[in-house]
């Protein structure tokens, strides 16, 4: 069993890239070539970890499904990662082969050489050989996606073919995916939002995906105005960027675009809290009532406002089909009297298998069979509302989950920094923006520009602090541990 590509619409366009479109039959053929090429004479990859470093493209999709068909584990990498972050992904999961897009081959070559990883181009993975592809159980590991945790370095979340299929079918049912759907894909393809919610649901349903290597608001809006898409999924930051773009345009130009959004059958927001003000502005501009949902790399989507029925601003709705949700208090007791805040815990076929090679972290994230999300919610008038996270070490910026500990660890290597506390501060566009409060070593000076330049190449750009506050000392608790200062008033 493997996550299938829709087989009922061979002549329909599956992917549109630049001005070219590729039918399901063409894509299927390319995936088979990749699978056979990767097998290179073997009968089954038997969970070999194969990484790929590519933007949203035909090649990316062929790699993902090619690895799945050949029985390997797909490890999609972040094209915006800094080399030390990529090295962590490769070494922590024992990647043996890496397939890079043309633009990334030279950048990644030294890392592959240092870590005995075979570097390949997509063309080198193709084979037209006549051979059988393996069959295997649905419990086979399929995908490793990295997520930041409070354990400083990102952990590899392992999802089986069964769980990937369960995550897709829950969404296809809940949001009534159709083969007539057309969706733009500009989200990064090393996260569940892009991989499962957009790409995989569409390819499961026989729909068409327009691939954009990155978000290009004017280009996207031109296509929206032309009526190209009927489904749209994005993080709240992107809705803020669209609202700003649309309100700055002259009314005539904006009208065609807002009409294009208004005509769609579905606009979804997720990956971070959608502020009520954004929900309302979007409705006022486009007449679309955003559907907000809640998910996590480890569980796919868990809660969603209904496709048909009331979509409530500031709420994430009800459990997805097949997902069991329970709130627990801080004594690990299920909350039965609502509304009372508690940690969201999840059970269901959509839940991940393990953190790769990290049994301690896996064990500690489950209690009595429930996956503990670390997110706190209340159940109010039948709908869940997220109240925040139990860990202050997690920052959500533009839909990315960042570990303050990971960023602090990097900044402490700066020769001028003696102590550091990294925190997320409220930001209209990013939700939270990364801020660093630092104590400098004697006779040292540091500006934000100098810190940014030093971080370049050491951290992904979106993890680099956007604010810097130099302090004489950082607050400490009674045990002498550095605490997060209250920065808002210092900015
Ligand atoms: C870019 N920048 C950011 C972020 N993205 N800063 C903070 N947070 C970010 N997320 C910075 C860059 O470093 C750069 O800084 C400047 O903004 C412009 O960069 P650019 O790449 O041009 O920005 P952009 O293309 O407009 O990107 C914004 C974005 C992107 C499209 C919102 O961040 C994005 O695609 N976010 C979605 C992430 C996502 O899919 N998350 C899902 C994971 P400078 O100018 O200083 O160089 S969560 C998940 O999967 C779960 C299951 C779920 O629930 O969905
Ligand atoms: P990730 O680990 O990147 O999968 O991010 C998952 C996290 O994003 C969750 O644990 C939540 O903290 C957050 N999240 C996702 N969707 C929402 C939402 N609609 N509202 C609030 N937080 C969300």
PDB file of C-alpha atoms and ligand atoms in Angstrom, residues 145 186-194 197 214-217 234-235 237-238 241 270-272 293-301 396-402 429-430 432-434 452 460-466, ligand 1:
ATOM      1  CA  UNK A 145       9.145  16.074   8.330  1.00  0.00           C
ATOM      2  CA  UNK A 186       3.144  28.576  -2.828  1.00  0.00           C
ATOM      3  CA  UNK A 187       3.649  27.182   0.679  1.00  0.00           C
ATOM      4  CA  UNK A 188       6.971  25.559   1.530  1.00  0.00           C
ATOM      5  CA  UNK A 189       7.020  21.842   0.758  1.00  0.00           C
ATOM      6  CA  UNK A 190       8.877  20.642   3.853  1.00  0.00           C
ATOM      7  CA  UNK A 191       5.769  21.015   6.044  1.00  0.00           C
ATOM      8  CA  UNK A 192       2.447  19.226   6.376  1.00  0.00           C
ATOM      9  CA  UNK A 193       0.407  22.281   5.344  1.00  0.00           C
ATOM     10  CA  UNK A 194       1.937  22.315   1.843  1.00  0.00           C
ATOM     11  CA  UNK A 197      -3.355  19.802   2.898  1.00  0.00           C
ATOM     12  CA  UNK A 214       7.536  30.949  -3.696  1.00  0.00           C
ATOM     13  CA  UNK A 215       4.801  33.393  -2.785  1.00  0.00           C
ATOM     14  CA  UNK A 216       4.538  36.119  -5.431  1.00  0.00           C
ATOM     15  CA  UNK A 217       1.539  38.229  -4.374  1.00  0.00           C
ATOM     16  CA  UNK A 234      -2.655  29.918   3.340  1.00  0.00           C
ATOM     17  CA  UNK A 235      -1.262  30.927   6.728  1.00  0.00           C
ATOM     18  CA  UNK A 237       0.528  36.077   7.522  1.00  0.00           C
ATOM     19  CA  UNK A 238      -0.322  35.579   3.838  1.00  0.00           C
ATOM     20  CA  UNK A 241      -0.002  40.448   3.120  1.00  0.00           C
ATOM     21  CA  UNK A 270      -4.236  27.640   9.448  1.00  0.00           C
ATOM     22  CA  UNK A 271      -0.789  26.868  10.907  1.00  0.00           C
ATOM     23  CA  UNK A 272      -1.165  29.789  13.340  1.00  0.00           C
ATOM     24  CA  UNK A 293      -8.530  24.882  11.162  1.00  0.00           C
ATOM     25  CA  UNK A 294      -5.914  23.618  13.632  1.00  0.00           C
ATOM     26  CA  UNK A 295      -3.205  21.047  13.005  1.00  0.00           C
ATOM     27  CA  UNK A 296       0.284  19.945  13.852  1.00  0.00           C
ATOM     28  CA  UNK A 297       3.063  18.078  12.040  1.00  0.00           C
ATOM     29  CA  UNK A 298       2.626  15.075  14.358  1.00  0.00           C
ATOM     30  CA  UNK A 299      -1.134  14.705  13.793  1.00  0.00           C
ATOM     31  CA  UNK A 300      -2.116  16.347  10.521  1.00  0.00           C
ATOM     32  CA  UNK A 301      -5.321  18.333  10.921  1.00  0.00           C
ATOM     33  CA  UNK A 396       5.073  30.834  15.708  1.00  0.00           C
ATOM     34  CA  UNK A 397       6.246  33.228  13.037  1.00  0.00           C
ATOM     35  CA  UNK A 398       4.494  33.409   9.679  1.00  0.00           C
ATOM     36  CA  UNK A 399       3.242  29.842  10.215  1.00  0.00           C
ATOM     37  CA  UNK A 400       6.695  28.443  11.056  1.00  0.00           C
ATOM     38  CA  UNK A 401       7.193  26.842  14.452  1.00  0.00           C
ATOM     39  CA  UNK A 402      10.529  28.007  15.828  1.00  0.00           C
ATOM     40  CA  UNK A 429       2.193  40.518   9.961  1.00  0.00           C
ATOM     41  CA  UNK A 430       4.118  37.577  11.406  1.00  0.00           C
ATOM     42  CA  UNK A 432       4.988  36.606  16.457  1.00  0.00           C
ATOM     43  CA  UNK A 433       8.361  38.070  15.488  1.00  0.00           C
ATOM     44  CA  UNK A 434      11.646  36.705  16.830  1.00  0.00           C
ATOM     45  CA  UNK A 452      21.642  39.622  11.175  1.00  0.00           C
ATOM     46  CA  UNK A 460      17.363  30.059   8.156  1.00  0.00           C
ATOM     47  CA  UNK A 461      16.488  33.681   7.374  1.00  0.00           C
ATOM     48  CA  UNK A 462      13.080  33.431   9.072  1.00  0.00           C
ATOM     49  CA  UNK A 463      14.713  32.396  12.386  1.00  0.00           C
ATOM     50  CA  UNK A 464      17.008  35.443  12.457  1.00  0.00           C
ATOM     51  CA  UNK A 465      15.910  38.001  15.100  1.00  0.00           C
ATOM     52  CA  UNK A 466      13.939  40.943  13.799  1.00  0.00           C
TER      53      UNK A 466
HETATM   54  C1  LIG B   1       9.961  35.076   5.568  1.00  0.00           C
HETATM   55  N1  LIG B   1      10.495  35.896   6.508  1.00  0.00           N
HETATM   56  C2  LIG B   1      10.014  35.571   7.700  1.00  0.00           C
HETATM   57  C3  LIG B   1       9.144  34.486   7.478  1.00  0.00           C
HETATM   58  N2  LIG B   1       9.130  34.204   6.149  1.00  0.00           N
HETATM   59  N3  LIG B   1      10.232  36.091   8.913  1.00  0.00           N
HETATM   60  C4  LIG B   1       9.601  35.542   9.932  1.00  0.00           C
HETATM   61  N4  LIG B   1       8.747  34.495   9.807  1.00  0.00           N
HETATM   62  C5  LIG B   1       8.506  33.951   8.597  1.00  0.00           C
HETATM   63  N5  LIG B   1       7.664  32.924   8.472  1.00  0.00           N
HETATM   64  C6  LIG B   1      11.421  36.994   6.306  1.00  0.00           C
HETATM   65  C7  LIG B   1      12.612  36.626   5.470  1.00  0.00           C
HETATM   66  O1  LIG B   1      13.609  36.089   6.289  1.00  0.00           O
HETATM   67  C8  LIG B   1      12.977  37.974   4.878  1.00  0.00           C
HETATM   68  O2  LIG B   1      13.663  38.719   5.837  1.00  0.00           O
HETATM   69  C9  LIG B   1      11.638  38.634   4.649  1.00  0.00           C
HETATM   70  O3  LIG B   1      10.733  38.010   5.582  1.00  0.00           O
HETATM   71  C10 LIG B   1      11.094  38.426   3.261  1.00  0.00           C
HETATM   72  O4  LIG B   1      11.281  37.071   2.921  1.00  0.00           O
HETATM   73  P1  LIG B   1      10.445  36.365   1.802  1.00  0.00           P
HETATM   74  O5  LIG B   1      10.936  34.968   1.641  1.00  0.00           O
HETATM   75  O6  LIG B   1      10.360  37.221   0.581  1.00  0.00           O
HETATM   76  O7  LIG B   1       9.023  36.337   2.476  1.00  0.00           O
HETATM   77  P2  LIG B   1       7.754  35.734   1.919  1.00  0.00           P
HETATM   78  O8  LIG B   1       7.989  34.968   0.652  1.00  0.00           O
HETATM   79  O9  LIG B   1       6.717  36.799   1.883  1.00  0.00           O
HETATM   80  O10 LIG B   1       7.403  34.608   3.027  1.00  0.00           O
HETATM   81  C11 LIG B   1       6.432  34.773   3.930  1.00  0.00           C
HETATM   82  C12 LIG B   1       5.582  33.515   3.942  1.00  0.00           C
HETATM   83  C13 LIG B   1       6.453  32.327   4.397  1.00  0.00           C
HETATM   84  C14 LIG B   1       5.022  33.235   2.561  1.00  0.00           C
HETATM   85  C15 LIG B   1       4.461  33.779   4.913  1.00  0.00           C
HETATM   86  O11 LIG B   1       6.996  32.589   5.673  1.00  0.00           O
HETATM   87  C16 LIG B   1       5.668  31.041   4.398  1.00  0.00           C
HETATM   88  O12 LIG B   1       5.503  30.412   3.367  1.00  0.00           O
HETATM   89  N6  LIG B   1       5.150  30.651   5.571  1.00  0.00           N
HETATM   90  C17 LIG B   1       4.316  29.457   5.688  1.00  0.00           C
HETATM   91  C18 LIG B   1       4.990  28.446   6.527  1.00  0.00           C
HETATM   92  C19 LIG B   1       4.195  27.141   6.555  1.00  0.00           C
HETATM   93  O13 LIG B   1       3.737  26.627   5.548  1.00  0.00           O
HETATM   94  N7  LIG B   1       4.055  26.613   7.721  1.00  0.00           N
HETATM   95  C20 LIG B   1       3.326  25.403   7.923  1.00  0.00           C
HETATM   96  C21 LIG B   1       3.935  24.717   9.097  1.00  0.00           C
HETATM   97  P3  LIG B   1      14.804  39.767   5.420  1.00  0.00           P
HETATM   98  O14 LIG B   1      14.096  40.807   4.602  1.00  0.00           O
HETATM   99  O15 LIG B   1      15.316  40.271   6.730  1.00  0.00           O
HETATM  100  O16 LIG B   1      15.793  38.969   4.646  1.00  0.00           O
HETATM  101  S1  LIG B   1       2.722  24.297  10.281  1.00  0.00           S
HETATM  102  C22 LIG B   1       2.050  22.887   9.713  1.00  0.00           C
HETATM  103  O17 LIG B   1       2.383  22.371   8.672  1.00  0.00           O
HETATM  104  C23 LIG B   1       0.920  22.410  10.575  1.00  0.00           C
HETATM  105  C24 LIG B   1       0.657  20.969  10.329  1.00  0.00           C
HETATM  106  C25 LIG B   1      -0.329  23.246  10.261  1.00  0.00           C
HETATM  107  O18 LIG B   1      -1.165  23.408  11.154  1.00  0.00           O
HETATM  108  O19 LIG B   1      -0.445  23.703   9.137  1.00  0.00           O
END
